[in-house]
Coordinates of C-alpha atoms in Angstrom, one line a residue:
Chain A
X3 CA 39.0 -45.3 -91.4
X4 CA 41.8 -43.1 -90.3
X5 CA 41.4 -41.7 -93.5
X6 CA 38.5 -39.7 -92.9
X7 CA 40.3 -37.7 -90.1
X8 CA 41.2 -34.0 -91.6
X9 CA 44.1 -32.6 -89.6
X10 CA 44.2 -29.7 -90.9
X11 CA 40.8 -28.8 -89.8
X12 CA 41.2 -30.1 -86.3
X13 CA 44.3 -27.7 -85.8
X14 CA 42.0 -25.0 -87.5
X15 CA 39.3 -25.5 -84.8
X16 CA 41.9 -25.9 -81.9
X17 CA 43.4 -22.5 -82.5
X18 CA 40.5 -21.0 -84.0
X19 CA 38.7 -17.8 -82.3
X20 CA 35.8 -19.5 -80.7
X21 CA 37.1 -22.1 -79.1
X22 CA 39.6 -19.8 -77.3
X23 CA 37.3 -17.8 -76.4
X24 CA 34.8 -20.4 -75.7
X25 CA 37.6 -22.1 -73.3
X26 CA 38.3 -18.8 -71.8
X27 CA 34.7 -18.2 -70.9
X28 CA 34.1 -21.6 -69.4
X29 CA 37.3 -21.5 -67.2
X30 CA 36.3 -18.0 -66.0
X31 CA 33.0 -19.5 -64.9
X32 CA 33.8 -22.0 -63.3
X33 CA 36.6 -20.1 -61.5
X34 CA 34.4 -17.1 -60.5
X35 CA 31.4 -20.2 -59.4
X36 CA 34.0 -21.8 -57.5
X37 CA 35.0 -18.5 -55.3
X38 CA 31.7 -17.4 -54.8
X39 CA 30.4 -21.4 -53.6
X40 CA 33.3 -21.1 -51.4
X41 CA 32.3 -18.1 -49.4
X42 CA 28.9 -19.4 -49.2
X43 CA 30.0 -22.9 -48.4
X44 CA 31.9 -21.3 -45.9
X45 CA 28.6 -19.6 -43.8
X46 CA 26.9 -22.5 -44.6
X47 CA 29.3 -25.0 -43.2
X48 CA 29.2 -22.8 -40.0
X49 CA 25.5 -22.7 -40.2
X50 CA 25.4 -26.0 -39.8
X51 CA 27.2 -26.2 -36.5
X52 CA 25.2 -23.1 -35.2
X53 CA 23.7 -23.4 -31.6
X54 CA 20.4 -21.8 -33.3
X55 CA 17.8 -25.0 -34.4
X56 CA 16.3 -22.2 -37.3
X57 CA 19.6 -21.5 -38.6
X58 CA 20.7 -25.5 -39.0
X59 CA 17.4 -26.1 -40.4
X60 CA 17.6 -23.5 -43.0
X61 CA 21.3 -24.9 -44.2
X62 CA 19.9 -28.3 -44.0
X63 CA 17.0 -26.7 -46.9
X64 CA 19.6 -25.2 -48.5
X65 CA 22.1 -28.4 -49.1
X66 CA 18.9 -30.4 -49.5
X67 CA 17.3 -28.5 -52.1
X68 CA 20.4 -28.1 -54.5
X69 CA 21.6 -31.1 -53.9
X70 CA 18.7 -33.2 -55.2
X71 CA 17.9 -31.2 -58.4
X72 CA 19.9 -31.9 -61.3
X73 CA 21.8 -29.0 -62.2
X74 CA 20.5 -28.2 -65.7
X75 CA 17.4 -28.4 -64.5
X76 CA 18.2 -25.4 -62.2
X77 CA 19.6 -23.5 -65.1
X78 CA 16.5 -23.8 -67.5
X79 CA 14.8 -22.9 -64.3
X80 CA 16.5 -19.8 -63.7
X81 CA 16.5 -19.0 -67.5
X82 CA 12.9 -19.4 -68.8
X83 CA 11.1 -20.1 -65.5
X84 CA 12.1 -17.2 -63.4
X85 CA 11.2 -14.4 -66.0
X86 CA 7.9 -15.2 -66.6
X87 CA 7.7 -15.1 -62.3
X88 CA 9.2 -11.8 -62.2
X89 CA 9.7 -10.2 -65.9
X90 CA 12.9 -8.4 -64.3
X91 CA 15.0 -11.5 -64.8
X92 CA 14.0 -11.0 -69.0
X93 CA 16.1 -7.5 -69.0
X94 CA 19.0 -7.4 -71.0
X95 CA 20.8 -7.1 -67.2
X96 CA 20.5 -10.5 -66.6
X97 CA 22.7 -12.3 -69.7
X98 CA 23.4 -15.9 -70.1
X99 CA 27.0 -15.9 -68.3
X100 CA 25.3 -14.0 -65.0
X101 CA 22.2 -16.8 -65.1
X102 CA 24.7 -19.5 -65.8
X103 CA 27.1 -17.9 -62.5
X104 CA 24.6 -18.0 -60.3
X105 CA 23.0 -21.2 -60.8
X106 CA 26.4 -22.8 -60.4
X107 CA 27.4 -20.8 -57.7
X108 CA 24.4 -21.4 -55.7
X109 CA 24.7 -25.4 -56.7
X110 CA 28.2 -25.6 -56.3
X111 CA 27.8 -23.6 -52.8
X112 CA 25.7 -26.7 -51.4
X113 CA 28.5 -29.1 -52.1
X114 CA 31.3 -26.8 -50.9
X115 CA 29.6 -26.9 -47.5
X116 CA 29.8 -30.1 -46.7
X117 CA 33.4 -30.3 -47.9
X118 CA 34.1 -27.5 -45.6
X119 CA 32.4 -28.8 -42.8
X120 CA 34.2 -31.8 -43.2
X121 CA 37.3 -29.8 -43.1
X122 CA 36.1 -28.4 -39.9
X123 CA 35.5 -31.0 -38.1
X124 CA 38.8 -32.5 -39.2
X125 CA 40.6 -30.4 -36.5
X126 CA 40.7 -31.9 -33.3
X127 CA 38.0 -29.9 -30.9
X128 CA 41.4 -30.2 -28.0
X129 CA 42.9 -27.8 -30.3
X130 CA 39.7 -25.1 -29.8
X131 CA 39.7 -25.9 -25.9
X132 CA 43.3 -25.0 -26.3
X133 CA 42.8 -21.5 -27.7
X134 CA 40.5 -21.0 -25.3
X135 CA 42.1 -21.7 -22.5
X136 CA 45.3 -19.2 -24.3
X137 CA 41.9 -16.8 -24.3
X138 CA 42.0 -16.2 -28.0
X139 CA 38.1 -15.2 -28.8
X140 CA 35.9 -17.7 -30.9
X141 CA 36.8 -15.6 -34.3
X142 CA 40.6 -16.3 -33.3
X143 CA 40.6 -19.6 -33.4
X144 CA 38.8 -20.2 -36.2
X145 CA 40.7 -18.1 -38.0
X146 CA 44.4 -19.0 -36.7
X147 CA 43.3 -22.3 -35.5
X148 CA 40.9 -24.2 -37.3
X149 CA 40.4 -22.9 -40.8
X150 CA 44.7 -22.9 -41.8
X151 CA 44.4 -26.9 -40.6
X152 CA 40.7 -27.3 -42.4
X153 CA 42.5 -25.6 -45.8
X154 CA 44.0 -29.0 -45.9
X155 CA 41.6 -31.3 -45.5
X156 CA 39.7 -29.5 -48.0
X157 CA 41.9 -28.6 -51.0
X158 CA 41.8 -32.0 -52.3
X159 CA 38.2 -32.3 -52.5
X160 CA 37.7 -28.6 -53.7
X161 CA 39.9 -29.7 -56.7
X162 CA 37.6 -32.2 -57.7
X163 CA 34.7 -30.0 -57.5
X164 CA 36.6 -27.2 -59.7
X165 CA 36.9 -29.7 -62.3
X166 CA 33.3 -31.1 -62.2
X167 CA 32.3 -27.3 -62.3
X168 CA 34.7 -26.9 -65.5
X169 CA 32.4 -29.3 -67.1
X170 CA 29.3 -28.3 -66.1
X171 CA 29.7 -24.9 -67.4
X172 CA 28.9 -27.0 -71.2
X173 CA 25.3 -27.1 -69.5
X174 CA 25.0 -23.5 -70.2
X175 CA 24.8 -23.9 -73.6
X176 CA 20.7 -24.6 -73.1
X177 CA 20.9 -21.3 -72.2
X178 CA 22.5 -19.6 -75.5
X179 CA 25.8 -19.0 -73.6
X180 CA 28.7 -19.0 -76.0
X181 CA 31.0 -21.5 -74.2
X182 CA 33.3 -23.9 -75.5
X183 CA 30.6 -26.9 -76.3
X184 CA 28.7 -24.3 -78.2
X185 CA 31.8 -23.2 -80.2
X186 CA 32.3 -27.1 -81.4
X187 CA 28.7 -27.2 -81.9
X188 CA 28.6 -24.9 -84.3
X189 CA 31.6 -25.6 -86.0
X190 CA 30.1 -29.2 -86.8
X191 CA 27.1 -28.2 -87.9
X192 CA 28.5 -26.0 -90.5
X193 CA 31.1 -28.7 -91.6
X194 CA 29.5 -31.7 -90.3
X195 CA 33.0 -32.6 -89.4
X196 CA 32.2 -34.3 -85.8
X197 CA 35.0 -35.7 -85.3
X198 CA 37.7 -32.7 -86.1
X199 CA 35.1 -30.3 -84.3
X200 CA 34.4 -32.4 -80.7
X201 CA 38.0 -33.7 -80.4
X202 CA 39.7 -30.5 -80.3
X203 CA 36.9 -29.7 -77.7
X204 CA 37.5 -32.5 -76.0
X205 CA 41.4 -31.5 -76.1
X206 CA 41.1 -27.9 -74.7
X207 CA 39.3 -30.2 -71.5
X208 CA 41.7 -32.0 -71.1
X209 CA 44.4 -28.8 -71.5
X210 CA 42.6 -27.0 -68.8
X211 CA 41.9 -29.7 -66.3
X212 CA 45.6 -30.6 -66.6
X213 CA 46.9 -26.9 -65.7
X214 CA 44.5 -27.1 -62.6
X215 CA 46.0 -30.5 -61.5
X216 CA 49.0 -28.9 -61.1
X217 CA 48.0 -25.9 -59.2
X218 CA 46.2 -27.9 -57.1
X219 CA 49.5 -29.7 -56.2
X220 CA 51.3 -27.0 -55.8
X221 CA 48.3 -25.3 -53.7
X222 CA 48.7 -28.5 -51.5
X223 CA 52.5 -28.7 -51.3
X224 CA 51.7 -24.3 -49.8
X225 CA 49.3 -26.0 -47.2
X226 CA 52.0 -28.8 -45.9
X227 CA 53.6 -28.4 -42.6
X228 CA 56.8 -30.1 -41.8
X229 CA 54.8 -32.7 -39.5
X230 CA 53.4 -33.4 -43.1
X231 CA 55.9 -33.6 -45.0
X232 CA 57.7 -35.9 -43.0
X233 CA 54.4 -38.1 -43.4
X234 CA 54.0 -37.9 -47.0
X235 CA 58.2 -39.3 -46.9
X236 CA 57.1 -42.2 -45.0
X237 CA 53.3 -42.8 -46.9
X238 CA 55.7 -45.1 -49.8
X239 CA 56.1 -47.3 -47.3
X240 CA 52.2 -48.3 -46.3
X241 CA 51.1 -49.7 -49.8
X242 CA 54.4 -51.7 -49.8
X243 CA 53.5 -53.2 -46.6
X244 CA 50.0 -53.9 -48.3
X245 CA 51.2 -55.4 -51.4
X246 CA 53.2 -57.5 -49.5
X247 CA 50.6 -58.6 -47.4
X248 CA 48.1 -59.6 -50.2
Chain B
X21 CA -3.5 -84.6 -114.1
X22 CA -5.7 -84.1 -111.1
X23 CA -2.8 -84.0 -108.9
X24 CA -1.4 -81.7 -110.9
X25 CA -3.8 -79.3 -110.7
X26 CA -3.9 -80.0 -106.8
X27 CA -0.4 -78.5 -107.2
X28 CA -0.8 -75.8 -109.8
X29 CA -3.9 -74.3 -108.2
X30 CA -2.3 -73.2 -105.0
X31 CA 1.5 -72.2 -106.7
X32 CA -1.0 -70.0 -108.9
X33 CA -3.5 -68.4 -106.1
X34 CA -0.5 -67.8 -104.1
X35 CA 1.4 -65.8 -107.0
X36 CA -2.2 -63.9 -107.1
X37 CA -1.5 -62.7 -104.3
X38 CA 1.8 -62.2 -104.2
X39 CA 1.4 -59.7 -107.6
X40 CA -1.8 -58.4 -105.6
X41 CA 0.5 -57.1 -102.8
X42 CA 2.9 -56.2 -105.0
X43 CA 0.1 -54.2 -107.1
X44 CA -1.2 -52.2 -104.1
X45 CA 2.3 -51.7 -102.5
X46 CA 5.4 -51.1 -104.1
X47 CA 8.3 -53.5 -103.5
X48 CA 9.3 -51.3 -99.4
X49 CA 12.8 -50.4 -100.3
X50 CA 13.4 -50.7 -96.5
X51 CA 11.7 -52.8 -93.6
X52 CA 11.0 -49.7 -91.8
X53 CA 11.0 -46.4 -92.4
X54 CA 13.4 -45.0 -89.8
X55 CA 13.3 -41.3 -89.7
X56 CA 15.3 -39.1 -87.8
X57 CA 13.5 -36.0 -86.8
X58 CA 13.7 -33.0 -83.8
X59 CA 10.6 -32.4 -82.6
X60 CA 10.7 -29.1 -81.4
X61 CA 9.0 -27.7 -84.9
X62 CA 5.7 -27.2 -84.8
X63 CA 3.6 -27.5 -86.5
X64 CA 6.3 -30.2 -88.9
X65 CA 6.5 -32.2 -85.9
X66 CA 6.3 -31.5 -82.1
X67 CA 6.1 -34.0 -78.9
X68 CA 2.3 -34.3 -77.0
X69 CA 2.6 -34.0 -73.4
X70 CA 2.6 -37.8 -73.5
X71 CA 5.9 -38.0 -75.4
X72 CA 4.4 -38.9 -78.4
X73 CA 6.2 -37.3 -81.2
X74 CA 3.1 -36.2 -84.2
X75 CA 2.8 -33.1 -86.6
X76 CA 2.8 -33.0 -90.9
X77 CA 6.1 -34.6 -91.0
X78 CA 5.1 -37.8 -88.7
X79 CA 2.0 -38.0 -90.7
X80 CA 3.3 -37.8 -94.2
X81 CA 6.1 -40.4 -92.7
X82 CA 3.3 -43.0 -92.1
X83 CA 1.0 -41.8 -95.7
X84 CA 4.8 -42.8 -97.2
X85 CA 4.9 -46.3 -95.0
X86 CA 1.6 -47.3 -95.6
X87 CA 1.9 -47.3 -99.3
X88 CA 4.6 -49.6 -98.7
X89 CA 2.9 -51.9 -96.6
X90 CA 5.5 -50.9 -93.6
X91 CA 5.1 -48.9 -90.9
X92 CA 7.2 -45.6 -89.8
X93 CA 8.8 -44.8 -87.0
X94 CA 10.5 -41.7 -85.6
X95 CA 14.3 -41.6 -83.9
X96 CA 14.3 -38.3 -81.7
X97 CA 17.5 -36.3 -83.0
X98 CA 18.9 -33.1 -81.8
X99 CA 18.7 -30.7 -85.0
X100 CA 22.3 -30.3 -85.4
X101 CA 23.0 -33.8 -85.2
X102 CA 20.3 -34.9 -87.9
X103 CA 22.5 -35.3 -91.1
X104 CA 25.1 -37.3 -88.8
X105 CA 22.5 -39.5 -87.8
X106 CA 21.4 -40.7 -91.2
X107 CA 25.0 -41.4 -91.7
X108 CA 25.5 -43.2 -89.1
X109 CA 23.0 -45.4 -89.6
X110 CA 20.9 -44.4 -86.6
X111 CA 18.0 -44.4 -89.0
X112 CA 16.8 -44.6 -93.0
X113 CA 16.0 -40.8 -93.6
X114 CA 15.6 -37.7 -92.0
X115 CA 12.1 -36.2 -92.4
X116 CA 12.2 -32.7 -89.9
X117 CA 11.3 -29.9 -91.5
X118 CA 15.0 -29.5 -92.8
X119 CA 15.9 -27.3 -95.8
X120 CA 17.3 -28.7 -98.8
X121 CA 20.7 -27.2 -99.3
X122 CA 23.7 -27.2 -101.5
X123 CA 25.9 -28.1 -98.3
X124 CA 23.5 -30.8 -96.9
X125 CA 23.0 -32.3 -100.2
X126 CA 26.5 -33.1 -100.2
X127 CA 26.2 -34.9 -97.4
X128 CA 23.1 -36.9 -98.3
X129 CA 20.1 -37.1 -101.4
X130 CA 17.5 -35.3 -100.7
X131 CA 13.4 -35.7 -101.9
X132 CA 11.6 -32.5 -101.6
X133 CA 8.4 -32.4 -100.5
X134 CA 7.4 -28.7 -99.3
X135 CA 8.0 -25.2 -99.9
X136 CA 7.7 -22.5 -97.6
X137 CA 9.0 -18.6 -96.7
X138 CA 11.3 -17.7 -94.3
X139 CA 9.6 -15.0 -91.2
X140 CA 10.6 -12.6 -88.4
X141 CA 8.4 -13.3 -85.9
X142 CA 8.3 -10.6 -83.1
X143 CA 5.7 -9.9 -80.3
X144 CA 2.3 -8.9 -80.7
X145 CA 1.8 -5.4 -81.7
X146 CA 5.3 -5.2 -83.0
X147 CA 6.5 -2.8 -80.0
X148 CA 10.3 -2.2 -81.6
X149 CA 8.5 -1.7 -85.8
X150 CA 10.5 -4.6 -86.9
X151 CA 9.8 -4.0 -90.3
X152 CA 12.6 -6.2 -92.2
X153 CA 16.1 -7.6 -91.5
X154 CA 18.0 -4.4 -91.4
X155 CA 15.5 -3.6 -88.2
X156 CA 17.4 -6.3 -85.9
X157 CA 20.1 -3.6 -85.4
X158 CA 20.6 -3.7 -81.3
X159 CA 17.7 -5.9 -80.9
X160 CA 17.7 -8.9 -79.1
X161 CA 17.5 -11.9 -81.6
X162 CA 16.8 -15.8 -81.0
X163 CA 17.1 -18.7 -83.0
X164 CA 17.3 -22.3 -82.9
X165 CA 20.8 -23.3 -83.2
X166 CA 22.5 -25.4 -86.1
X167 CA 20.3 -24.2 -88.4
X168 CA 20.6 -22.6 -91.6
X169 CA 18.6 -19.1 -89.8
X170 CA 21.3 -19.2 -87.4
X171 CA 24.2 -19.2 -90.5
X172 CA 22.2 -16.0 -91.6
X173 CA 22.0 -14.0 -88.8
X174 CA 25.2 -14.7 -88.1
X175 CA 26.3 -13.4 -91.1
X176 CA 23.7 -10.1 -90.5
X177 CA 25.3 -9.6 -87.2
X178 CA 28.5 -9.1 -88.7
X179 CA 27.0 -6.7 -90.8
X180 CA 24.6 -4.3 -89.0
X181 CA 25.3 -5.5 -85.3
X182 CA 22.4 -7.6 -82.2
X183 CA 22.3 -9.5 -79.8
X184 CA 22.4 -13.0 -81.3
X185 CA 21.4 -16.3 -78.9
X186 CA 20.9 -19.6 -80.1
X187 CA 18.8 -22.5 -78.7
X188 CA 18.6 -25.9 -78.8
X189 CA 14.9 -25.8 -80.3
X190 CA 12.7 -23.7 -82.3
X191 CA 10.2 -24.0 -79.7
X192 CA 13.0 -22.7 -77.2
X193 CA 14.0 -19.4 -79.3
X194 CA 10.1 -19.0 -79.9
X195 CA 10.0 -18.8 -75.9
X196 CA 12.2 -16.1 -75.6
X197 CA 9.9 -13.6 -77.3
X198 CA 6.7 -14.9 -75.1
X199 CA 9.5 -14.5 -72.0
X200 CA 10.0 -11.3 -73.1
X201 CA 13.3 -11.2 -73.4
X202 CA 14.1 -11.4 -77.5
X203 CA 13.1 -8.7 -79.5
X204 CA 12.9 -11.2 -82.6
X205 CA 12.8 -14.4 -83.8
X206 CA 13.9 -15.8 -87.2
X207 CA 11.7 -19.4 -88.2
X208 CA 9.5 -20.7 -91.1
X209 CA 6.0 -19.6 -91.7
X210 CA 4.7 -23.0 -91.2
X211 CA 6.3 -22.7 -87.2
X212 CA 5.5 -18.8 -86.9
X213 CA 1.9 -19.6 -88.1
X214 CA 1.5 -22.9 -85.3
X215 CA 2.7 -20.9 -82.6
X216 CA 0.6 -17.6 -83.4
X217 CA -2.4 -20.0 -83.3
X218 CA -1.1 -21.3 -79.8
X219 CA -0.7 -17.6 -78.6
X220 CA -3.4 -15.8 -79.9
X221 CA -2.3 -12.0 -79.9
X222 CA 1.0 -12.5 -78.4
X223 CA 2.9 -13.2 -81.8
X224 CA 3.0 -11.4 -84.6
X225 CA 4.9 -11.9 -88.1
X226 CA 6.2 -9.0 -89.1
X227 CA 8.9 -9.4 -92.1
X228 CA 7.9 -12.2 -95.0
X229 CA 11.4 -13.3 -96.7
X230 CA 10.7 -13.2 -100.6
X231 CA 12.9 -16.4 -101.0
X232 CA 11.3 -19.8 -101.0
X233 CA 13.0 -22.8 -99.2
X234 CA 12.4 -26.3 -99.7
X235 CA 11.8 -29.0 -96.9
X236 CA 13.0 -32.3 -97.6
X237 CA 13.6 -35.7 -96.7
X238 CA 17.3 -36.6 -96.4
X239 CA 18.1 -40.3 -97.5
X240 CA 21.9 -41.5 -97.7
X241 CA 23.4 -41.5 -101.0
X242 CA 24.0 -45.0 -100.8
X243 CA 20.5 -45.6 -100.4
X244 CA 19.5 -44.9 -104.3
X245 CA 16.6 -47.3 -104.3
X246 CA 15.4 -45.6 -101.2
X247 CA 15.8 -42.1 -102.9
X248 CA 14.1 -42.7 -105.9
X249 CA 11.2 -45.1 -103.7
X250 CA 10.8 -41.7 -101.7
X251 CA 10.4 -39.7 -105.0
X252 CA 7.3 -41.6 -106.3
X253 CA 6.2 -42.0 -102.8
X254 CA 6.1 -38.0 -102.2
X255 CA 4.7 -37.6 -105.7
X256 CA 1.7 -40.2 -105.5
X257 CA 1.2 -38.7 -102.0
X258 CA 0.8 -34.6 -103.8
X259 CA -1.2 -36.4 -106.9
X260 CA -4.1 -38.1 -104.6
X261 CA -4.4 -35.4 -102.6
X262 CA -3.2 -36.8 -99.0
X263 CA -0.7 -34.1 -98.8
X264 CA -3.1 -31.7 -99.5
X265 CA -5.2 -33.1 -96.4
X266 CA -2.2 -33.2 -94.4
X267 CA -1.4 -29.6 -95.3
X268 CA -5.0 -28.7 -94.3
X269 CA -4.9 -30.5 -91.2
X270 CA -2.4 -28.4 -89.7
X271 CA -3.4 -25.3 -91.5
X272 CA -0.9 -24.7 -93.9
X273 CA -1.5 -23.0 -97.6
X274 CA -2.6 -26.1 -99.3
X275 CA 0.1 -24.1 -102.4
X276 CA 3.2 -25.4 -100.2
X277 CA 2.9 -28.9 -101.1
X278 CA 1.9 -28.5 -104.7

C-alpha cells in the first residue's frame, strides 16, 4: 500500500505557506508561554517558601487550581466562557494567539514553580548561612548564590516542559488559531490526503523539537562548572559498574 | 404420503415466511447501518444533554433501517474526518448534513436526500446591515471548519478582505455571534432556522444564497448494493410521506425533501 503515498504532495505541504507559518506561530507561542511561566514560576516558587501563611496558601490555589484542570479545558474556558462574563474579552483586542498565550502561560506557570522550587531547594541552605555570614543581603544571595546553582537543576526539566508546551499549542486550534495542526487540517480536508497532510505535520514536530534538544544541551553545557564537568567525565563509569553488577 | 406432508408442510410455512419477511423488508444490504455523523448540526443532528446523538438525520437513519428490518446506529465523527471514516471502514455511510459535491463524490457514491439554501446569519437586528456576501468586508466572520462554507469564504477573503476563524462545529461558530464576538456566520438554513428558534430575537438571517445544495448520504463506492439499497430506501421514504413528517418535525419546508 506504499502506493497510495503521493510524494509530491507531501513535499508540497512541507514547504508550503501554512505550515511555515503555522510552525512559526506555534514555536513563538510556546516560546513567549514558556518566558512568561518562568517569571511567574519564579514568584510563585518563592511564594511558596514565604514566611507569610496567606501568601503560601494563595500559591498552593494557584498550582492547585491549574494543575488539576485539563488544559483545553482552560482554553475553551477563556475563549467562549469568559466573554459572555465580561463581553470585554469578545473585542477584537483579545485574538486567538493572546487567549491561547495566556491560558498557557498561566498553566505552564503552575508547573514551572514547582520545577523552580525544586531548583531552589537544590542548593544547600549552608551555602545561604554562608552569604550571610559574608553579609551579602537576602536579594544577594539569591541572586549570586542560589538562583546561578538552581539554573542547573532546572534546565533539564524546563526543557521538557518547552516541548510539552510546543505541543500543546495544537490545542489552540478549538479556538480558531491558525497554528500548524490547523494548517494540516485544512489541507486534508480539501484533498482528503491524510496521510501526505498529517505526516509533514508530524515532521515539522519533530524538526522543531529536535533544534530545541540541542539548545538545550548547549544551554546546559553554559551552566556547567568545572566541578561538573569533571563529574560528567567520570558519570561513564557508574552504569558500567551497574551493568556489571546485574 | 402422510409423512410426506408432515415434511412438506413445515419446509412450505417456513418459506411463507421467509418471502413474508422478504416482502415487508428488502434483502438489508448491511447488518447494520453504521453512519458516521458530527453532531454539532442542528437541527440534521445534534447531542441531548444525555449524550444522545438525535435530529432529521438520526431519524431518517432509523426510517432507512427499519425498512430493512435492522437497526441504525450513529459513529460520532469530527466533520473533517467524515469522508475518511467511511473509508476506513469505521462505519457503512455517512448521513450528517454533508453536501454532495463533485470533490466528495470522488471520494465516495453519494444518495441525495435533501435540498436546502445556503445563509448569513448575523445577530439580531442586523447591527453592521449585512446585506449580502460583499458586506463581510472587515467584519468578523465564523464558520465551522472543513467545510465546504469555509472553502468559500476563504476564497471571499482573498477577494474583498475579514476576519476569517474557523471552528470545530457549527454550533461553535454559531456561538461566536451569541458571544458577541463574530460579526457573521456562514451555515444552512436548516441550522440558521434551529438555532433562531433556540434564540428567539438574538439571530437573524440576513443574506439567502440563490444556489441550492444537496445533502446526502455518502456510501463507499465499493458498496454498490448499499448505494443503490439507499436509493430506493430514500425514495420509498419521500413517496409515503415519512420524510415529509420528519421534515415537519423539526420544522423544515416540507419542499426540501421533495
Amino acid at each position: 500500500m506504499v502506493a497510495s503515498f503521493d510524494t509530491h504532495l507531501f513535499w508540497e505541504a512541507l514547504t508550503s505557506d501554512p505550515y511555515w507559518k503555522g510552525a512559526l506561530l506555534a514555536l513563538g507561542l510556546a516560546t513567549v508561554s514558556l518566558a512568561t511561566a518562568v517569571v511567574i514560576g519564579f514568584l510563585l516558587a518563592l511564594g511558596r517558601g514565604s514566611r507569610l501563611r496567606t501568601v503560601r496558601g494563595l500559591v498552593f490555589f494557584y498550582n492547585w487550581l491549574f494543575r488539576a484542570t485539563p488544559t483545553l479545558l482552560q482554553l475553551i474556558f477563556v475563549w467562549y466562557a469568559l466573554p459572555q462574563v465580561w463581553p470585554v474579552f469578545a473585542g477584537n483586542w483579545f485574538t486567538p494567539f493572546e487567549a491561547a498565550f495566556v491560558t498557557l502561560s498561566l498553566n505552564e506557570a503552575a508547573y514551572m514553580s514547582e520545577i523552580i522550587r525544586a531548583g531552589l531547594l537544590s542548593v544547600d541552605p549552608g551555602q545561604e548561612l554562608a552569604g550571610r555570614a559574608l553579609g551579602m543581603t537576602r536579594r544577594q544571595i539569591l541572586r549570586r548564590v542560589i538562583v546561578p546553582q538552581a539554573i542547573r537543576i532546572v534546565i533539564p526539566p524546563t526543557g521538557n516542559e518547552f516541548i510539552t508546551l510546543l505541543k500543546l499549542t495544537s490545542l489552540a486550534s478549538v479556538i480558531s488559531l491558525h497554528e500548524l495542526l490547523t494548517a494540516s487540517q485544512e489541507l486534508a480536508a480539501v484533498g482528503f490526503r491524510y496521510p501526505e497532510s498529517y505526516l509533514a505535520a508530524l515532521v515539522y514536530y519533530l524538526g522543531i523539537v529536535s533544534v530545541l534538544m540541542v539548545l538545550q544541551d548547549r544551554l546546559e553545557r553554559r551552566y556547567t562548572w568545572s566541578s561538573a564537568r569533571r563529574r560528567r567525565v567520570a558519570a561513564p563509569a557508574v552504569p558500567v559498574v551497574a551493568h556489571d553488577a546485574r | 404420503m402422510r409423512r410426506l406432508t408432515a415434511l412438506l408442510v413445515p419446509l412450505v410455512l417456513s418459506l411463507g415466511i421467509v418471502g413474508g419477511v422478504g416482502a415487508a423488508h428488502r434483502a438489508a444490504p448491511v447488518s447494520t447501518l453504521t453512519f458516521c455523523t458530527d453532531p454539532t448540526f442542528p437541527p440534521m443532528e445534534l447531542t441531548r444533554s444525555s449524550g444522545a446523538i438525535f435530529g432529521f438525520d438520526v431519524d431518517m437513519a432509523n426510517a432507512i433501517a427499519k425498512q430493512w428490518g435492522i437497526s441504525a446506529k450513529a459513529v460520532k465523527t469530527a466533520f473533517p474526518g467524515l469522508i475518511p471514516a467511511l473509508k476506513a471502514k469505521k462505519c457503512e455511510t455517512v448521513i450528517s448534513g454533508i453536501f454532495v459535491t463533485p470533490d466528495r463524490l470522488k471520494q465516495a457514491g453519494a444518495v441525495t436526500y435533501m435540498h436546502s439554501h445556503r445563509v448569513l446569519l448575523v445577530k439580531g437586528g442586523n447591527p453592521k446591515q449585512i446585506k449580502g456576501p460583499n458586506d463581510l468586508k472587515g467584519r468578523n466572520v465564523a464558520v465551522q471548519a472543513g467545510t465546504k462554507y469555509e472553502e468559500y469564504l476563504k476564497a471571499l477573503k482573498a477577494k474583498i478582505g475579514f476576519n476569517l476563524a474557523s471552528y470545530p462545529g457549527d454550533t461553535d461558530a454559531v456561538a461566536q455571534i451569541l458571544i458577541g464576538r463574530a460579526d457573521v456566520v456562514l451555515t444552512q438554513d436548516t441550522s440558521a432556522a434551529y438555532q433562531i428558534g433556540k434564540h428567539p430575537g438574538k439571530l437573524l438571517i440576513a443574506y439567502l444564497f440563490r444556489q441550492q445544495d444537496s445533502f446526502g448520504i455518502y456510501y463507499r463506492k465499493s458498496d454498490g448494493q448499499l448505494g443503490s439499497g439507499l436509493r430506493s430506501a430514500v425514495a420509498s421514504l419521500k413517496k409515503n410521506g415519512t420524510m415529509a413528517k420528519l421534515a415537519a418535525k423539526y420544522k423544515l419546508p416540507a419542499a426540501d425533501v421533495k
